[in-house]
Coordinates of C-alpha atoms in Angstrom, one line a residue:
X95 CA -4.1 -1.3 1.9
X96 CA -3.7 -3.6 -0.6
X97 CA -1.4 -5.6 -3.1
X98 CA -1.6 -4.8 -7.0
X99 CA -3.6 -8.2 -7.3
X100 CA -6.5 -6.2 -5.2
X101 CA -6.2 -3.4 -7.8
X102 CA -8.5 -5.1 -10.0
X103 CA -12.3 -3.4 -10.5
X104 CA -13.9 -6.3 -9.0
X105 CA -12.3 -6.2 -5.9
X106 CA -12.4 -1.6 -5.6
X107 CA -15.6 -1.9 -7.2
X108 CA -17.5 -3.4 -4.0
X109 CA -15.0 -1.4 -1.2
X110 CA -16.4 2.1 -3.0
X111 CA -20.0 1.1 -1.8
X112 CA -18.6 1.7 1.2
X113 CA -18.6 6.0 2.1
X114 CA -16.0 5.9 4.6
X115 CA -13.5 3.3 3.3
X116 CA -10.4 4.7 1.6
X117 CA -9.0 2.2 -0.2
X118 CA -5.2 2.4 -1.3
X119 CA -3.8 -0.4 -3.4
X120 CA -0.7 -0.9 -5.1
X121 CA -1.2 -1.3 -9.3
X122 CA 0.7 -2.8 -12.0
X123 CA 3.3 -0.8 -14.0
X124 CA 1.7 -1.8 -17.1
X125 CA -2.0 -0.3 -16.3
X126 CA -3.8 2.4 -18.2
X127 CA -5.7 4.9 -16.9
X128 CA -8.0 7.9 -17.5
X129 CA -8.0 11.5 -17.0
X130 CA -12.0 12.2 -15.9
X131 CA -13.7 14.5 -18.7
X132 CA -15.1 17.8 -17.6
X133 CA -17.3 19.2 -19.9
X134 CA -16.8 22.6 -20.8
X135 CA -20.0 24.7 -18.9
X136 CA -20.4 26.8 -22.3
X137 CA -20.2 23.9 -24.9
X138 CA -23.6 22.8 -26.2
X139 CA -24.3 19.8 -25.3
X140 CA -25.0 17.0 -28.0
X141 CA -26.9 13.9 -28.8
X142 CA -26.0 10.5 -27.8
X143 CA -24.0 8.5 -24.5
X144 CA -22.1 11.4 -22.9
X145 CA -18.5 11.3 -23.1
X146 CA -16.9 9.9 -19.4
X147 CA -13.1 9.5 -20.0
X148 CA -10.7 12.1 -21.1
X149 CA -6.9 11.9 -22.3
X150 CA -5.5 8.3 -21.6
X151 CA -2.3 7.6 -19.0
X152 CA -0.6 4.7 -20.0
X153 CA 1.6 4.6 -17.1
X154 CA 4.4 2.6 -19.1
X155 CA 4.4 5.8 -21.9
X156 CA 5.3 8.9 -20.1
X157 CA 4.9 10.8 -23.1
X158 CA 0.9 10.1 -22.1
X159 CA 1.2 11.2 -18.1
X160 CA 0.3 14.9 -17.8
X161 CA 1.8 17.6 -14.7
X162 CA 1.2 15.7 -11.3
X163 CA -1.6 17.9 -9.1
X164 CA 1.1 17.8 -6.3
X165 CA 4.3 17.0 -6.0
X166 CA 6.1 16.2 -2.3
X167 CA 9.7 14.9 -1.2
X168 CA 10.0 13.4 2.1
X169 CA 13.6 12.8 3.1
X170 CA 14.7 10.2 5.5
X171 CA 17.9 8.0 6.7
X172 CA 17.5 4.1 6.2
X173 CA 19.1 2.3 9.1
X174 CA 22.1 2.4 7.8
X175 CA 22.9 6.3 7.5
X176 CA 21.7 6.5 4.0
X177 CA 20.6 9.5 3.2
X178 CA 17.4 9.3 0.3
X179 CA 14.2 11.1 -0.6
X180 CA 11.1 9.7 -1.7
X181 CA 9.4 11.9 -4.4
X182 CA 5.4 11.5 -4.4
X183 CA 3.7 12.6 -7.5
X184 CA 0.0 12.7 -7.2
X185 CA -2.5 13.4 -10.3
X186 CA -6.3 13.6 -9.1
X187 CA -9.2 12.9 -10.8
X188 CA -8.4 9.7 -12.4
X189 CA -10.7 7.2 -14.1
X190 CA -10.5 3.2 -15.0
X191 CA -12.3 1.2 -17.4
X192 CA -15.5 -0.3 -15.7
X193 CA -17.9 -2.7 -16.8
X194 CA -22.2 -3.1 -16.9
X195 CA -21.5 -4.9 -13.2
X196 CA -19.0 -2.0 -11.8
X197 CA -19.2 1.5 -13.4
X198 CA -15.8 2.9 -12.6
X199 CA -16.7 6.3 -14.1
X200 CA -18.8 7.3 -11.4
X201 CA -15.8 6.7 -8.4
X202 CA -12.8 8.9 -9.7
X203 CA -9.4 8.5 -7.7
X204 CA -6.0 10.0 -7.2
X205 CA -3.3 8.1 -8.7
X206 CA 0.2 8.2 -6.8
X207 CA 3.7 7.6 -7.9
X208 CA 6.3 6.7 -5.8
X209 CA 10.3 7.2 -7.1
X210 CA 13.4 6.7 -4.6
X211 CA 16.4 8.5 -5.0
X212 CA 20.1 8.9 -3.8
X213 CA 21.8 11.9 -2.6
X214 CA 23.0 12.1 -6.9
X215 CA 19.3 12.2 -7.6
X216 CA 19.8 9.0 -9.1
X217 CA 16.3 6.8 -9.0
X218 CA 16.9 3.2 -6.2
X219 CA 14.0 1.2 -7.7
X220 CA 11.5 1.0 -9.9
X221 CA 8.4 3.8 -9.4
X222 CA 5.9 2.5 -7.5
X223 CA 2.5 3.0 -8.5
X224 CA -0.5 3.8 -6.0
X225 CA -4.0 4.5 -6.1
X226 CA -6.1 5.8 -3.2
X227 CA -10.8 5.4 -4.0
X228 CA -13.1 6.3 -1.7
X229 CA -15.6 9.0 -1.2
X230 CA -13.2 10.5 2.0
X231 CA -9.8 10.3 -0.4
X232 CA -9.0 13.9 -0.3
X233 CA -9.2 13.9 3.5
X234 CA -5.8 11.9 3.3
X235 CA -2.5 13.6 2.0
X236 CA -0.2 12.5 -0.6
X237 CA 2.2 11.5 2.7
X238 CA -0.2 10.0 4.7
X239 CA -1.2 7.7 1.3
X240 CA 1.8 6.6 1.7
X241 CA 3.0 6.0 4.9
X242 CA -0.2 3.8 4.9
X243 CA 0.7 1.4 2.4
X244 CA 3.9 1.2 4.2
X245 CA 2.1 -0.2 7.2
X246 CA 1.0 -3.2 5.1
X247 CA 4.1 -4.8 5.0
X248 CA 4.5 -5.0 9.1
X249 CA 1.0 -6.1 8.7
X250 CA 2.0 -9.1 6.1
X251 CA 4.8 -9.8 8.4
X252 CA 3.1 -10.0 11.4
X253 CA 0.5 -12.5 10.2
X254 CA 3.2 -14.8 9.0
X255 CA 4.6 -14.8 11.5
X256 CA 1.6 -15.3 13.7
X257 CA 0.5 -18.2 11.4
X258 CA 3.6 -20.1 11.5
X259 CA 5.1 -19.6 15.1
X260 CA 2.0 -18.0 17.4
X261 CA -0.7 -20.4 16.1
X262 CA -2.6 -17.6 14.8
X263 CA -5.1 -19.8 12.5
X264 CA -4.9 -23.0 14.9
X265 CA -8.2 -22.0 17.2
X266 CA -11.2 -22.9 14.9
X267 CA -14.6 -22.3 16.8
X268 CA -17.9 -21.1 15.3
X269 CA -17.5 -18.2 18.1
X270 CA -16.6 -15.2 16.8
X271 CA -16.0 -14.0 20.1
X272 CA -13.7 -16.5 21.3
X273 CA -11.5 -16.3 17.6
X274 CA -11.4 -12.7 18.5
X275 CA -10.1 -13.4 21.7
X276 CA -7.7 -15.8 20.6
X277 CA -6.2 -13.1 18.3
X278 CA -6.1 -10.8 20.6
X279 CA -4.0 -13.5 22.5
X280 CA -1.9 -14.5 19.5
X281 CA -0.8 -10.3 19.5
X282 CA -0.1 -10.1 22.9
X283 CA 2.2 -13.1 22.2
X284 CA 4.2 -11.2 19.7
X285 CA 4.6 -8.2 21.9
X286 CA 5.9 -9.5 24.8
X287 CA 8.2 -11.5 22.3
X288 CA 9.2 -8.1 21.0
X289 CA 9.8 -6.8 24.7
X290 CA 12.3 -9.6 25.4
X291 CA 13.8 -9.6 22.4
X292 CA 16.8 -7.5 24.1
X293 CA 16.7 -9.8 26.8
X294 CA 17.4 -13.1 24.9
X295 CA 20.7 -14.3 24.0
X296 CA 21.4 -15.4 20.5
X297 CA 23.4 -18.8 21.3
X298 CA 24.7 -21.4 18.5
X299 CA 23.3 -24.5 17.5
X300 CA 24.1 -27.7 18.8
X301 CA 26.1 -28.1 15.1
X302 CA 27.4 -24.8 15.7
X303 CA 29.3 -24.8 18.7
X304 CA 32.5 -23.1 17.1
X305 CA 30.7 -20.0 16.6
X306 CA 30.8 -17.7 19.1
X307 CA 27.6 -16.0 21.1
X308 CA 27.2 -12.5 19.7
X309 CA 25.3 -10.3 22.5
X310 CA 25.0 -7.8 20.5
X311 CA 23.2 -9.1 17.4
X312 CA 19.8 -7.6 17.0
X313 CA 17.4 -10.1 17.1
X314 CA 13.9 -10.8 16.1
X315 CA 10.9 -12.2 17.5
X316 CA 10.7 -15.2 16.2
X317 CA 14.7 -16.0 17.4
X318 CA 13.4 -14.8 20.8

């Protein structure tokens, strides 16, 4: 999973060397994109570089975006009773630009968007755009595309975190075994931080002594 600054061919042009990396990255709303040409089996073929890239999908001008492949809503309650549904429009078989370094037209992918609405059917945010590359793409459903991106932001949080409280980045060695150890040890950290977290008290600061002690704030790990 990846930000929209990863979205770049650069960066997806050197994960799709890879057979059995999917690669899911977030891109900008102002992108454009291509539908992959088919050729038609019983046109005659003609003379010259053959054509690559079909209709374009400008993904600020809807008037360019054809029927999504597949269409899903996935319902679900945020914490605080709201009910909302997340529509996921998928369209397959997409193409970007590439360059003499990184040809793009041989790695199609399926481009995702992702729209929030209320109970009114009224859109939350702004749609979210996805892409998903890689050889083993179709083995993933439009959910599970997305549900995995999800995961990156516990991931960003976690190593945050980990950086500025659990000394995450503090152990320099040229071991690679003992800086995997050490991250191991960093995680284990953050668990049993998140274990005790109902354990812990959440008592004011020395300047806050007015306040009163509130047992029944839900706490974090790093207040733990």
């Amino acid at each position: 999973m990846a930000d929209s600054d990863y979205s770049q061919k650069d960066f997806i042009g050197e994960q799709v060397k890879h057979e059995d990396v999917v690669t899911i990255t977030r891109v900008r709303s102002d992108r454009v994109f291509y539908r992959q040409f088919i050729r038609d089996p019983n046109q005659a073929k003609t003379s010259g570089h053959p054509r690559w890239y079909g209709d374009k999908f400008d993904l600020k001008d809807d008037q360019t975006w054809t029927e999504p492949d597949e269409v899903h809503h996935v319902p679900f309650t945020t914490k605080k009773g709201r009910q909302l549904t997340v529509t996921i429009s998928g369209w397959k078989q997409m193409l970007m630009r590439g360059t003499k370094n990184y040809k793009m037209n041989n790695h199609p992918f399926t481009l995702l968007q992702i729209v929030v609405r209320d109970q009114e059917r009224n859109s939350i945010w702004k749609p979210m755009w996805l892409i998903v590359i890689g050889s083993r793409r179709d083995e993933l459903s439009l959910v599970d595309c997305y549900q995995c991106y999800r995961q990156r932001y516990d991931m960003e949080h976690l190593f945050r975190f980990g950086k500025q409280r659990l000394l995450m980045t503090s152990y320099l060695t040229p071991d690679v075994h003992h800086e995997e150890n050490w991250f191991k040890l960093t995680l284990l950290s953050y668990v049993n931080l998140w274990a005790a977290r109902k354990l812990a008290v959440v008592l004011p600061r020395d300047w806050e002594q007015y306040l009163k002690t509130n047992k029944s704030i839900k706490i974090t790990p790093s207040a733990a």
